[in-house]
Short mmCIF file of C-alpha atoms in Angstrom, two decimals:
data_model
loop_
_atom_site.label_atom_id
_atom_site.label_comp_id
_atom_site.label_asym_id
_atom_site.label_seq_id
_atom_site.Cartn_x
_atom_site.Cartn_y
_atom_site.Cartn_z
CA MET A 1 140.88 69.92 59.38
CA GLY A 2 138.46 67.25 58.15
CA GLY A 3 135.43 68.98 59.34
CA TYR A 4 136.38 68.54 63.10
CA GLY A 5 136.61 65.02 62.32
CA VAL A 6 133.25 64.49 60.57
CA ALA A 7 134.78 64.07 57.25
CA LEU A 8 136.27 60.79 58.34
CA VAL A 9 136.03 59.06 54.98
CA GLY A 10 136.35 62.13 52.96
CA HIS A 11 133.99 65.20 52.04
CA ARG A 12 132.28 63.12 49.25
CA ASN A 13 133.12 59.49 49.78
CA GLU A 14 131.80 57.54 46.64
CA ARG A 15 130.27 54.69 48.74
CA VAL A 16 128.47 57.31 51.04
CA VAL A 17 127.17 59.34 48.04
CA ASN A 18 125.82 56.23 46.13
CA ALA A 19 124.32 54.89 49.34
CA ILE A 20 122.42 58.19 49.94
CA LYS A 21 121.10 58.52 46.38
CA SER A 22 119.77 54.93 46.49
CA GLN A 23 118.06 55.38 49.79
CA ILE A 24 116.26 58.65 48.65
CA ASP A 25 114.68 56.70 45.86
CA LYS A 26 113.38 54.30 48.43
CA VAL A 27 112.22 56.06 51.61
CA ILE A 28 113.54 59.01 53.51
CA THR A 29 112.02 58.47 57.04
CA VAL A 30 110.57 55.55 58.92
CA HIS A 31 109.41 55.97 62.44
CA SER A 32 111.57 53.78 64.97
CA SER A 33 108.54 51.73 65.99
CA PHE A 34 108.39 50.20 62.53
CA TYR A 35 110.81 47.75 60.86
CA ASN A 36 113.45 49.57 58.82
CA LYS A 37 115.66 47.24 56.66
CA THR A 38 118.16 49.96 56.21
CA ARG A 39 118.57 50.34 59.87
CA GLU A 40 118.99 46.61 60.32
CA GLU A 41 121.71 46.53 57.83
CA PHE A 42 123.50 49.41 59.60
CA LEU A 43 123.18 47.74 62.95
CA GLN A 44 124.55 44.33 61.67
CA THR A 45 127.37 46.09 60.06
CA LEU A 46 128.07 47.85 63.30
CA MET A 47 127.92 44.83 65.43
CA ASN A 48 130.80 43.32 63.29
CA VAL A 49 133.17 45.91 64.62
CA ALA A 50 131.70 46.80 67.93
CA PRO A 51 133.78 46.03 71.18
CA SER A 52 133.10 42.77 72.73
CA GLY A 53 130.05 42.72 74.99
CA LEU A 54 128.53 46.07 73.60
CA SER A 55 125.84 44.35 71.64
CA GLN A 56 122.96 46.89 72.26
CA VAL A 57 122.63 50.22 70.40
CA HIS A 58 120.75 53.48 70.79
CA LEU A 59 120.68 55.43 67.56
CA ASN A 60 120.55 59.12 67.90
CA ASN A 61 121.76 62.18 66.02
CA SER A 62 124.94 63.67 67.50
CA GLY A 63 127.74 63.19 69.95
CA ALA A 64 126.05 65.25 72.63
CA GLU A 65 122.96 63.05 72.34
CA SER A 66 125.08 59.95 72.55
CA ILE A 67 126.60 61.25 75.81
CA GLU A 68 123.09 62.31 77.19
CA ALA A 69 121.96 58.59 76.46
CA ALA A 70 124.84 57.18 78.22
CA ILE A 71 124.37 59.36 81.41
CA LYS A 72 120.71 58.21 81.76
CA PHE A 73 121.65 54.60 81.02
CA ALA A 74 124.53 54.50 83.60
CA ARG A 75 122.62 56.24 86.42
CA LYS A 76 119.51 54.16 85.96
CA PHE A 77 121.35 50.89 85.88
CA THR A 78 123.59 51.66 89.04
CA GLY A 79 121.07 53.70 90.86
CA LYS A 80 123.84 56.05 91.79
CA LYS A 81 124.31 59.67 91.10
CA LYS A 82 127.94 60.65 91.32
CA MET A 83 129.82 61.04 88.14
CA VAL A 84 133.49 61.30 87.60
CA ALA A 85 135.02 62.93 84.37
CA MET A 86 138.52 64.09 83.49
CA LYS A 87 140.10 67.57 83.60
CA GLY A 88 140.56 68.75 80.12
CA SER A 89 137.48 66.70 78.97
CA TYR A 90 135.05 67.71 76.30
CA HIS A 91 131.87 65.74 75.77
CA GLY A 92 129.43 68.19 74.20
CA LYS A 93 127.39 71.37 75.05
CA SER A 94 123.90 70.07 75.90
CA MET A 95 123.36 70.34 79.72
CA GLY A 96 124.33 66.83 80.62
CA ALA A 97 127.30 66.61 78.36
CA LEU A 98 128.33 70.00 79.39
CA SER A 99 128.26 69.05 83.04
CA LEU A 100 130.96 66.48 82.13
CA THR A 101 133.01 68.99 80.14
CA PHE A 102 135.80 70.60 82.04
CA ASN A 103 136.44 73.99 80.29
CA PRO A 104 135.04 76.89 82.22
CA LYS A 105 134.45 78.92 79.15
CA TYR A 106 131.73 76.50 78.11
CA ARG A 107 130.23 76.08 81.52
CA GLU A 108 130.22 79.35 83.33
CA SER A 109 127.25 80.96 81.58
CA PHE A 110 125.07 78.00 82.28
CA GLN A 111 125.47 77.32 85.86
CA PRO A 112 124.12 75.47 87.84
CA LEU A 113 124.68 72.46 85.87
CA ILE A 114 124.05 68.77 86.87
CA GLU A 115 125.33 68.21 90.49
CA LYS A 116 127.54 65.48 91.81
CA VAL A 117 130.22 65.62 89.02
CA SER A 118 133.94 65.46 90.02
CA PHE A 119 136.92 65.93 87.76
CA SER A 120 140.13 64.05 88.07
CA SER A 121 143.39 64.63 86.37
CA TYR A 122 143.85 62.62 83.11
CA GLY A 123 146.42 59.95 83.62
CA ASP A 124 146.53 60.23 87.38
CA VAL A 125 145.58 56.87 88.75
CA ASP A 126 145.75 57.87 92.48
CA GLY A 127 143.80 61.08 91.99
CA LEU A 128 141.12 58.89 90.33
CA ARG A 129 140.90 56.55 93.11
CA ASP A 130 140.47 59.58 95.57
CA VAL A 131 137.25 60.64 93.81
CA VAL A 132 135.75 57.16 92.75
CA ASP A 133 133.83 55.38 95.54
CA LYS A 134 130.88 53.16 96.03
CA ASP A 135 128.51 55.87 95.18
CA THR A 136 129.97 56.72 91.82
CA ALA A 137 127.61 55.78 89.02
CA PHE A 138 130.33 56.00 86.21
CA VAL A 139 133.61 57.25 85.04
CA ILE A 140 133.65 58.84 81.73
CA LEU A 141 136.70 59.68 79.55
CA GLU A 142 138.12 60.12 76.05
CA PRO A 143 140.71 57.37 75.46
CA ILE A 144 142.73 60.07 73.79
CA GLN A 145 141.72 63.54 74.85
CA GLY A 146 140.81 65.84 71.82
CA GLU A 147 139.95 69.35 72.45
CA SER A 148 142.33 69.89 75.40
CA GLY A 149 145.30 69.08 73.16
CA ILE A 150 145.52 65.61 71.96
CA HIS A 151 146.63 63.87 75.16
CA VAL A 152 147.58 60.29 74.86
CA PRO A 153 147.10 58.28 78.32
CA PRO A 154 150.03 57.02 80.07
CA GLU A 155 150.61 53.20 79.55
CA GLY A 156 148.36 51.30 81.89
CA PHE A 157 146.12 54.15 82.72
CA LEU A 158 142.95 52.97 80.88
CA GLN A 159 143.43 49.54 82.43
CA GLU A 160 143.68 51.00 85.98
CA VAL A 161 140.60 53.15 85.28
CA ARG A 162 138.77 49.81 84.20
CA LYS A 163 140.00 48.09 87.46
CA THR A 164 138.99 51.14 89.64
CA CYS A 165 135.39 51.12 88.23
CA ASP A 166 135.07 47.21 88.69
CA GLU A 167 136.25 47.56 92.33
CA ASN A 168 133.49 50.12 93.02
CA ASN A 169 130.66 48.66 90.77
CA SER A 170 130.75 51.78 88.68
CA LEU A 171 130.32 51.84 84.85
CA LEU A 172 133.18 52.90 82.45
CA ILE A 173 132.10 55.02 79.55
CA PHE A 174 134.37 55.83 76.76
CA ASP A 175 133.81 58.89 74.53
CA GLU A 176 135.18 57.64 71.14
CA ILE A 177 133.29 60.46 69.22
CA GLN A 178 136.50 61.85 67.98
CA SER A 179 139.02 59.11 68.50
CA GLY A 180 137.05 56.15 67.20
CA LEU A 181 136.32 54.59 63.80
CA GLY A 182 139.84 53.97 62.54
CA ARG A 183 140.99 57.63 63.35
CA THR A 184 144.12 56.29 65.39
CA GLY A 185 144.96 53.38 63.11
CA SER A 186 142.80 51.01 65.05
CA MET A 187 138.95 50.79 64.84
CA TRP A 188 138.76 52.09 68.52
CA ALA A 189 141.42 54.10 70.31
CA SER A 190 140.76 52.01 73.22
CA GLU A 191 141.98 48.91 71.46
CA HIS A 192 145.51 50.21 71.78
CA TRP A 193 145.35 49.56 75.46
CA LYS A 194 143.15 46.53 75.21
CA THR A 195 140.44 48.00 77.48
CA VAL A 196 136.66 47.60 76.90
CA PRO A 197 134.06 49.91 78.47
CA ASP A 198 130.57 49.36 79.53
CA ILE A 199 129.20 51.99 77.31
CA MET A 200 130.81 53.67 74.21
CA CYS A 201 129.60 56.91 72.57
CA LEU A 202 130.18 57.54 68.86
CA ALA A 203 129.34 60.24 66.37
CA LYS A 204 131.13 62.67 64.07
CA GLY A 205 132.23 60.75 61.10
CA ILE A 206 130.09 57.49 61.60
CA ALA A 207 127.81 58.31 58.74
CA GLY A 208 130.23 59.92 56.45
CA GLY A 209 129.06 63.53 57.08
CA VAL A 210 125.40 62.76 57.60
CA PRO A 211 124.34 63.65 61.27
CA MET A 212 124.25 60.51 63.43
CA GLY A 213 125.15 59.52 67.02
CA VAL A 214 125.36 56.05 68.51
CA THR A 215 125.48 54.73 72.07
CA LEU A 216 126.82 51.31 72.35
CA VAL A 217 125.91 49.46 75.55
CA ARG A 218 125.93 46.24 77.44
CA PRO A 219 122.61 44.47 77.11
CA ASP A 220 122.10 44.12 80.86
CA ILE A 221 122.45 47.97 81.23
CA LEU A 222 119.96 48.74 78.61
CA ALA A 223 117.51 46.16 79.85
CA VAL A 224 116.81 48.29 82.91
CA MET A 225 115.32 51.18 80.73
CA LYS A 226 111.61 51.09 80.66
CA LYS A 227 109.66 51.83 77.49
CA GLY A 228 109.58 55.51 76.73
CA GLU A 229 112.23 56.49 79.15
CA HIS A 230 114.65 57.52 76.48
CA SER A 231 113.98 57.96 72.77
CA SER A 232 115.11 59.86 69.61
CA THR A 233 112.65 60.91 66.98
CA PHE A 234 115.20 60.96 64.21
CA GLY A 235 117.40 58.22 65.61
CA GLY A 236 117.84 55.39 63.02
CA ASN A 237 116.86 57.54 60.16
CA PRO A 238 117.18 55.54 56.90
CA LEU A 239 119.31 58.13 55.11
CA ALA A 240 121.73 58.21 58.18
CA CYS A 241 121.73 54.43 58.39
CA ALA A 242 122.46 53.95 54.67
CA ALA A 243 125.34 56.52 54.88
CA GLY A 244 126.63 54.86 58.23
CA THR A 245 126.67 51.35 56.49
CA ALA A 246 128.62 52.83 53.64
CA THR A 247 131.03 54.52 56.03
CA LEU A 248 131.74 51.34 57.83
CA GLN A 249 132.26 49.40 54.58
CA ALA A 250 134.78 52.14 53.50
CA LEU A 251 136.58 51.79 56.64
CA THR A 252 136.79 48.07 56.60
CA GLN A 253 136.94 47.14 53.00
CA ASP A 254 138.93 50.10 51.54
CA GLY A 255 141.97 50.11 53.72
CA LEU A 256 141.35 53.48 55.44
CA ILE A 257 142.19 52.23 58.84
CA GLU A 258 145.45 50.94 57.57
CA ASN A 259 145.96 54.20 55.76
CA ALA A 260 145.25 56.05 58.92
CA LYS A 261 148.18 54.14 60.53
CA SER A 262 150.69 54.41 57.73
CA MET A 263 149.92 57.98 56.91
CA GLY A 264 149.85 58.86 60.63
CA GLU A 265 153.17 57.52 60.94
CA LYS A 266 154.57 59.44 57.99
CA LEU A 267 152.84 62.64 59.27
CA SER A 268 154.17 62.29 62.93
CA HIS A 269 157.73 61.49 61.57
CA GLY A 270 157.55 64.51 59.44
CA LEU A 271 156.38 66.68 62.25
CA GLU A 272 159.11 65.49 64.53
CA GLU A 273 161.59 66.38 61.75
CA LEU A 274 159.97 69.86 61.85
CA LYS A 275 160.34 69.95 65.60
CA SER A 276 164.18 69.43 65.32
CA LYS A 277 164.33 72.23 62.91
CA HIS A 278 161.95 74.75 64.54
CA THR A 279 162.54 75.51 68.26
CA ILE A 280 159.03 76.96 68.56
CA ILE A 281 157.61 73.32 68.46
CA ARG A 282 157.59 72.04 71.99
CA GLU A 283 156.08 68.61 71.40
CA VAL A 284 154.40 66.28 68.91
CA ARG A 285 151.91 63.77 70.28
CA GLY A 286 148.98 61.49 69.10
CA LYS A 287 148.19 58.33 67.37
CA GLY A 288 147.34 57.63 63.80
CA LEU A 289 145.57 60.60 62.27
CA MET A 290 144.87 62.28 65.56
CA ILE A 291 147.90 64.49 66.14
CA GLY A 292 148.62 67.61 68.18
CA VAL A 293 151.60 69.92 67.70
CA GLU A 294 152.26 72.07 70.84
CA LEU A 295 154.04 75.23 70.18
CA LYS A 296 155.51 77.82 72.55
CA PHE A 297 153.04 80.57 71.63
CA GLU A 298 149.49 81.04 70.40
CA VAL A 299 148.72 79.41 67.01
CA LYS A 300 146.15 81.92 65.82
CA ASP A 301 148.45 83.68 63.21
CA ILE A 302 149.56 80.23 61.90
CA LEU A 303 146.02 79.11 61.40
CA MET A 304 145.15 82.29 59.49
CA GLU A 305 148.29 82.09 57.32
CA GLY A 306 147.52 78.34 56.70
CA ILE A 307 144.13 79.29 55.07
CA LYS A 308 146.09 81.72 52.73
CA ASN A 309 148.55 78.96 51.79
CA GLY A 310 145.90 76.11 51.31
CA LEU A 311 146.24 74.44 54.64
CA LEU A 312 143.14 74.16 57.01
CA LEU A 313 144.40 73.37 60.58
CA LEU A 314 142.39 73.20 63.96
CA TYR A 315 143.57 74.36 67.30
CA SER A 316 143.26 72.69 70.60
CA GLY A 317 143.84 75.24 73.36
CA ARG A 318 145.54 78.47 72.51
CA ASN A 319 148.92 76.97 71.58
CA ILE A 320 148.31 73.63 69.95
CA LEU A 321 147.75 72.71 66.36
CA ARG A 322 145.33 69.81 65.84
CA PHE A 323 145.62 67.47 62.82
CA LEU A 324 142.25 65.48 62.04
CA PRO A 325 142.54 64.87 58.25
CA PRO A 326 140.26 62.40 56.54
CA LEU A 327 141.48 58.87 56.55
CA VAL A 328 141.65 59.04 52.66
CA ILE A 329 144.79 61.32 52.96
CA SER A 330 147.49 60.40 50.55
CA GLU A 331 151.16 60.56 50.90
CA GLU A 332 151.27 63.36 48.45
CA ASP A 333 148.95 65.33 50.83
CA VAL A 334 151.13 64.50 53.83
CA VAL A 335 154.24 65.95 51.99
CA LYS A 336 152.44 69.08 50.97
CA THR A 337 151.08 69.50 54.40
CA LEU A 338 154.60 69.34 55.95
CA GLN A 339 156.03 71.69 53.24
CA ILE A 340 153.40 74.31 53.99
CA LEU A 341 153.69 73.95 57.76
CA ASP A 342 157.50 74.39 57.50
CA LYS A 343 156.99 77.45 55.45
CA LEU A 344 154.44 78.88 58.04
CA LEU A 345 156.72 78.08 61.01
CA THR A 346 159.66 79.71 59.25
CA ASN A 347 157.78 82.83 58.51
CA GLU A 348 156.47 83.00 62.14
CA GLU A 349 160.09 82.56 63.59
CA ASN A 350 161.34 85.28 61.23
CA ARG A 351 158.68 87.63 62.25
CA ARG A 352 159.15 87.02 65.89
CA ASN A 353 163.00 87.49 65.63
CA ALA A 354 162.68 90.57 63.52
#
């Protein structure tokens, strides 16, 4: 489960714990209008891994806040109002982020949301071109869709989205809140398709479990924002920045990205073997340690039985098991996970066939 992806480097990573302890003894809060050495160290560390061209940073406190900043930056820079998101998207539950989130169960109680939002089918280039035009401020998507079921884009799709945005002078925003920071075996999921956005949104595990959101942006985009047009009181908090630096160091210096790749391959291979054994598994999909297992029925009972057997799983939709383990997962953990899941699936099949 990994705390819905927040426990990226574990629930108590030693680097993160030591960084927080050290920072507490120095200073807990510094207003963003003052110099903060801990913030500078985090920003420098982040820039070492940021996608090319995204050299400006807005620090905030959550994924939804990161998305809200991206919306404002993109609309201000382009001067346009139309926005395009994907069917199956999830970007958060604040009003702006919710407007870009597809699932009606989150939206219906809070209508009307922000206007001029269109949704295109994920992976459908022709459908995207039908809704993106010269009046479109931006297209936003998750390089790998998370909540809707771990959907990996068709080859060439992200590149075509980039091309379509460029042709219409629209910005491309990647939501890497769940897929980024080594989760897929690469620092950024979008790297698998060699596509760089104009704005990138980050959060979840970026500070090792301490609340933090980050909006990476091209400098010319951020330059149009006037003083005071967007801010975050707690953004750049020293505790979060200390934890963030430690998290990035854990990812880049302790082999966690490589571990995500190798353990992800072992887990995916094991799940494919379970698929050949259990006919109730429809599909296994994902990259690295971001994996979805689609079943032929609702997964609620398996989730509950998993808890009783020491396995915490997530769901994506009613019939998809979602695997988002910490990147520190060991081969022993993978083997145990597969053994427990095998037992759960066997019991479920026996129950249904009784």
